[in-house]
Amino acid sequence: MESEPVIRALSALAQEHRLALFRLLVQAGPEGLAAGAIAGALGVPASSLSHHLTQLTNAGLIVQRRESRSLIYSADYRAMNALVGFLMENCCGGGACAPDTACEPITDEERKSA
Amino acid sequence: MESEPVIRALSALAQEHRLALFRLLVQAGPEGLAAGAIAGALGVPASSLSHHLTQLTNAGLIVQRRESRSLIYSADYRAMNALVGFLMENCCGGGACAPDTACEPITDEERKSA
DNA sequence: TCCATAGTTCGACAATCATCGAATTATAGA
DNA sequence: TCTATAATTCGATGATTGTCGAACTATGGA
């Protein structure tokens, strides 16, 4: 994987409203949400939201589909997973560097106790 | 976890040189690398690099230690893992949304075939 | 066709960010 | 103490980004 699309994805997520938006869609699941519903949930003006939706779409993190007059957005889980994989890639030079937990996503247990 | 530190971490990584720098440290393992060695590896002027090192440090993604005249930087794996956990949090509303692979990091097999 | 609804594009402005040389601070050795 | 090495801080500059109202485009129903 090239690093340029990764930068785009990270830049897209590195913004308060877009991070909230992406997480909203991640939690909404494959059904997604209409642009208007998102604007309401986040309290962001329509034109600003549209700008953010474009950024996330260009980054490949979300996808758009039309349903009558509404445009429905949903998270692209594969893109998110690819991003995570890229960050973890060749952790510690590919060798044994530390307990497994150090190179894998934290477990639910760890997350709750944090 | 609050979203503000997550934004800081994502912003820190959303930059060509810092992403390369962070990945360099991830691959270098716990031993880390001296600032000068990093500057050489990335081909970035010392003052620019220092700026980036500060950003990554403030984001909690890397840590610094002194070893004689050199300052050694190394990746903080826990921070990276916490970041990943945050992005995955409550995926699909916490319910069964899709095959497991959709909410977990991709496997090595998938990564290679991409 | 005409109107209402759903979103996007445009344009301008303020704010933040990356860059890099010069000056500065910190450590170690002679 | 004096010098050399290692790295950071300072300061100025150009570029990118977030914001939002107004104007525009697209769809669907009467």
XYZ file of C-alpha atoms (C1' of nucleotides) in Angstrom:
288
model
C 0.000 0.000 0.000
C 1.252 3.463 -0.875
C 1.423 6.001 1.884
C -0.371 8.770 0.024
C -3.881 7.279 0.406
C -3.060 6.573 4.026
C -2.240 10.241 4.544
C -5.537 11.139 2.949
C -7.405 8.787 5.262
C -5.614 10.012 8.366
C -6.084 13.653 7.371
C -9.754 12.980 6.828
C -10.106 11.551 10.320
C -7.913 14.163 11.984
C -10.694 16.691 12.346
C -13.242 16.980 15.107
C -16.383 16.937 12.990
C -15.174 14.331 10.553
C -14.015 11.993 13.297
C -17.425 12.297 14.965
C -19.088 11.777 11.609
C -17.073 8.710 10.765
C -17.674 7.162 14.151
C -21.366 7.894 13.808
C -21.377 5.953 10.554
C -19.241 3.157 11.976
C -21.789 2.754 14.734
C -24.733 3.115 12.383
C -23.595 0.065 10.450
C -24.118 -0.820 6.784
C -27.527 0.864 6.614
C -25.863 4.228 6.959
C -27.442 7.624 7.461
C -28.790 10.368 5.182
C -26.768 13.587 4.909
C -29.543 15.543 6.566
C -29.726 13.172 9.505
C -25.976 13.488 9.980
C -26.137 17.273 9.864
C -28.801 17.163 12.559
C -26.882 14.728 14.730
C -23.659 16.718 14.552
C -25.155 20.206 14.583
C -23.141 21.290 11.568
C -24.455 23.523 8.738
C -25.306 21.636 5.572
C -22.604 23.207 3.450
C -19.911 22.489 6.006
C -21.090 18.933 6.377
C -21.056 18.430 2.643
C -17.443 19.529 2.578
C -16.573 16.961 5.227
C -18.527 14.206 3.519
C -16.546 14.892 0.366
C -13.269 14.600 2.233
C -14.184 11.300 3.836
C -15.446 9.985 0.510
C -12.276 11.010 -1.312
C -10.309 9.273 1.415
C -12.287 6.123 0.679
C -13.508 5.851 4.250
C -17.188 6.196 3.476
C -19.410 5.428 0.506
C -22.469 7.143 -0.886
C -25.676 5.763 -2.344
C -28.866 7.442 -3.386
C -32.242 6.535 -1.991
C -34.927 8.665 -3.547
C -34.143 12.262 -2.672
C -31.706 11.341 0.079
C -28.046 10.563 -0.197
C -27.120 7.841 2.242
C -23.587 7.573 3.588
C -22.078 4.551 5.272
C -18.645 3.574 6.585
C -16.381 1.437 4.451
C -15.075 -1.062 6.972
C -12.520 -2.522 4.625
C -10.828 0.851 4.232
C -10.714 1.309 7.978
C -9.212 -2.131 8.427
C -6.644 -1.547 5.709
C -5.611 1.661 7.445
C -5.134 -0.141 10.737
C -3.169 -2.874 9.013
C -0.868 -0.310 7.461
C -0.082 1.308 10.786
C 0.746 -2.070 12.345
C 2.798 -3.239 9.380
C 6.192 -4.694 10.121
C 5.823 -3.784 13.746
C 9.227 -4.132 15.440
C 10.851 -5.119 12.181
C 8.618 -8.155 11.878
C 10.445 -9.909 14.681
C 9.419 -10.703 18.197
C 9.601 -7.357 19.899
C 7.323 -7.580 22.870
C 4.306 -9.478 24.153
C 1.706 -10.003 21.445
C -0.524 -7.431 23.016
C 1.928 -4.734 22.043
C 1.481 -5.284 18.342
C -2.203 -6.157 18.242
C -5.287 -4.076 18.916
C -6.098 -3.926 22.588
C -8.641 -6.427 23.863
C -12.082 -5.536 25.158
C -10.807 -6.182 28.671
C -7.982 -3.691 28.309
C -10.244 -1.175 26.664
C -12.741 -1.267 29.527
C -10.099 -0.882 32.196
C -8.541 2.134 30.486
C -11.435 7.990 25.789
C -11.961 11.601 24.811
C -11.786 12.469 21.159
C -9.389 15.396 21.545
C -6.263 13.268 22.111
C -7.385 11.041 19.268
C -7.523 14.060 16.976
C -4.032 14.986 18.093
C -2.766 11.500 17.321
C -4.440 11.361 13.925
C -3.229 14.857 13.041
C 0.255 13.857 14.030
C 0.160 10.875 11.692
C -1.572 12.695 8.855
C 1.613 14.132 7.445
C 4.016 12.543 5.036
C 7.198 12.948 7.047
C 5.637 12.151 10.395
C 3.931 9.040 9.092
C 7.228 7.837 7.656
C 8.939 8.732 10.903
C 6.429 6.921 13.044
C 6.565 3.829 10.875
C 10.339 3.933 11.003
C 10.144 3.860 14.800
C 7.467 1.174 14.818
C 9.762 -0.985 12.744
C 12.825 -0.066 14.763
C 11.245 -1.527 17.872
C 11.768 -0.584 21.524
C 15.420 0.298 21.002
C 14.415 3.303 18.985
C 16.586 5.672 16.979
C 18.516 8.857 17.672
C 17.142 12.106 16.235
C 20.163 12.454 13.981
C 19.747 8.952 12.590
C 16.116 9.673 11.835
C 16.982 12.932 10.081
C 19.433 11.020 7.918
C 16.994 8.248 7.123
C 14.215 10.616 6.144
C 16.338 13.277 4.486
C 14.734 16.070 6.473
C 16.585 19.099 7.918
C 17.208 18.856 11.638
C 14.984 21.770 12.585
C 12.073 20.425 10.568
C 12.521 16.986 12.048
C 12.592 18.385 15.542
C 9.261 20.039 14.883
C 7.763 16.729 13.790
C 9.246 14.855 16.724
C 7.608 17.360 19.052
C 4.236 16.817 17.404
C 4.429 13.053 17.684
C 5.598 13.311 21.277
C 2.765 15.670 22.209
C 0.368 13.250 20.583
C 1.750 10.541 22.859
C 2.722 8.346 19.942
C 6.442 8.317 20.639
C 8.629 8.702 23.700
C 12.023 10.259 24.221
C 14.983 9.205 26.333
C 18.495 10.522 26.563
C 21.565 8.414 25.960
C 24.679 10.492 26.371
C 24.556 13.286 23.811
C 21.841 11.621 21.759
C 18.111 11.784 22.217
C 16.556 8.451 21.372
C 12.976 8.222 20.169
C 10.824 5.118 20.113
C 7.221 4.299 19.289
C 4.691 3.935 22.075
C 2.833 0.813 21.034
C 0.150 1.228 23.662
C -0.861 4.596 22.257
C -1.065 3.168 18.773
C -3.217 0.310 19.979
C -5.496 2.615 21.922
C -5.973 4.696 18.797
C -6.952 1.657 16.787
C -9.321 0.553 19.524
C -11.007 3.920 19.517
C -11.645 3.816 15.786
C -13.165 0.349 16.042
C -15.248 1.179 19.092
C -18.879 0.192 18.998
C -18.522 -0.884 15.429
C -21.989 -1.379 13.939
C -23.635 -0.341 17.172
C -21.924 -3.133 19.043
C -24.174 -5.729 17.440
C -23.463 -8.303 14.802
C -23.138 -6.200 11.706
C -21.147 -8.313 9.302
C -18.597 -11.108 9.215
C -15.968 -10.733 11.915
C -13.412 -9.700 9.359
C -15.309 -6.479 8.813
C -14.687 -5.221 12.326
C -11.218 -6.623 12.904
C -7.868 -5.789 11.346
C -7.346 -7.557 8.065
C -5.320 -10.747 8.124
C -1.912 -11.164 6.561
C -3.534 -13.171 3.775
C -5.921 -10.377 2.920
C -3.188 -7.810 3.133
C -1.001 -9.645 0.658
C -3.798 -10.111 -1.850
C -4.783 -6.443 -1.797
C -44.977 21.905 -15.564
C -44.389 23.911 -11.024
C -43.049 23.605 -6.405
C -40.831 21.695 -2.359
C -37.254 18.970 -0.442
C -32.320 17.182 -0.203
C -27.661 18.222 -0.974
C -23.812 20.307 -3.295
C -20.865 23.998 -5.189
C -18.971 28.585 -4.978
C -16.396 32.242 -2.907
C -14.218 34.721 0.641
C -12.063 34.949 5.061
C -9.550 33.636 9.265
C -6.763 30.256 11.295
C -3.559 26.650 11.363
C 0.514 24.257 9.522
C 5.064 22.880 7.219
C 9.448 24.546 6.139
C 14.216 25.849 7.021
C 18.246 28.860 8.326
C 20.204 31.097 12.215
C 20.734 31.316 16.980
C 20.545 28.747 21.262
C 20.916 24.992 24.803
C 22.864 20.629 26.546
C 26.273 17.052 26.950
C 30.872 15.017 26.630
C 35.795 14.951 25.979
C 40.504 17.188 25.951
C 37.598 25.794 30.719
C 37.345 25.419 25.793
C 35.707 23.033 21.839
C 32.923 19.877 19.230
C 28.798 17.336 18.709
C 23.611 16.635 19.167
C 19.467 18.564 19.035
C 15.956 22.268 19.946
C 13.907 26.926 19.706
C 12.969 31.100 17.225
C 10.988 33.708 13.511
C 9.317 34.576 9.050
C 6.919 32.897 4.935
C 3.923 30.414 1.790
C 0.384 26.972 1.582
C -3.458 24.411 3.177
C -7.759 24.040 5.739
C -12.338 24.891 8.144
C -16.324 27.695 8.033
C -20.768 29.219 6.359
C -24.223 31.927 3.585
C -25.911 32.320 -0.967
C -26.662 30.339 -5.255
C -27.205 26.139 -7.746
C -28.512 21.128 -9.126
C -31.255 16.996 -8.653
C -35.194 14.306 -7.410
C -40.127 13.431 -6.520
C -44.979 14.644 -6.024
C -49.141 17.414 -7.299
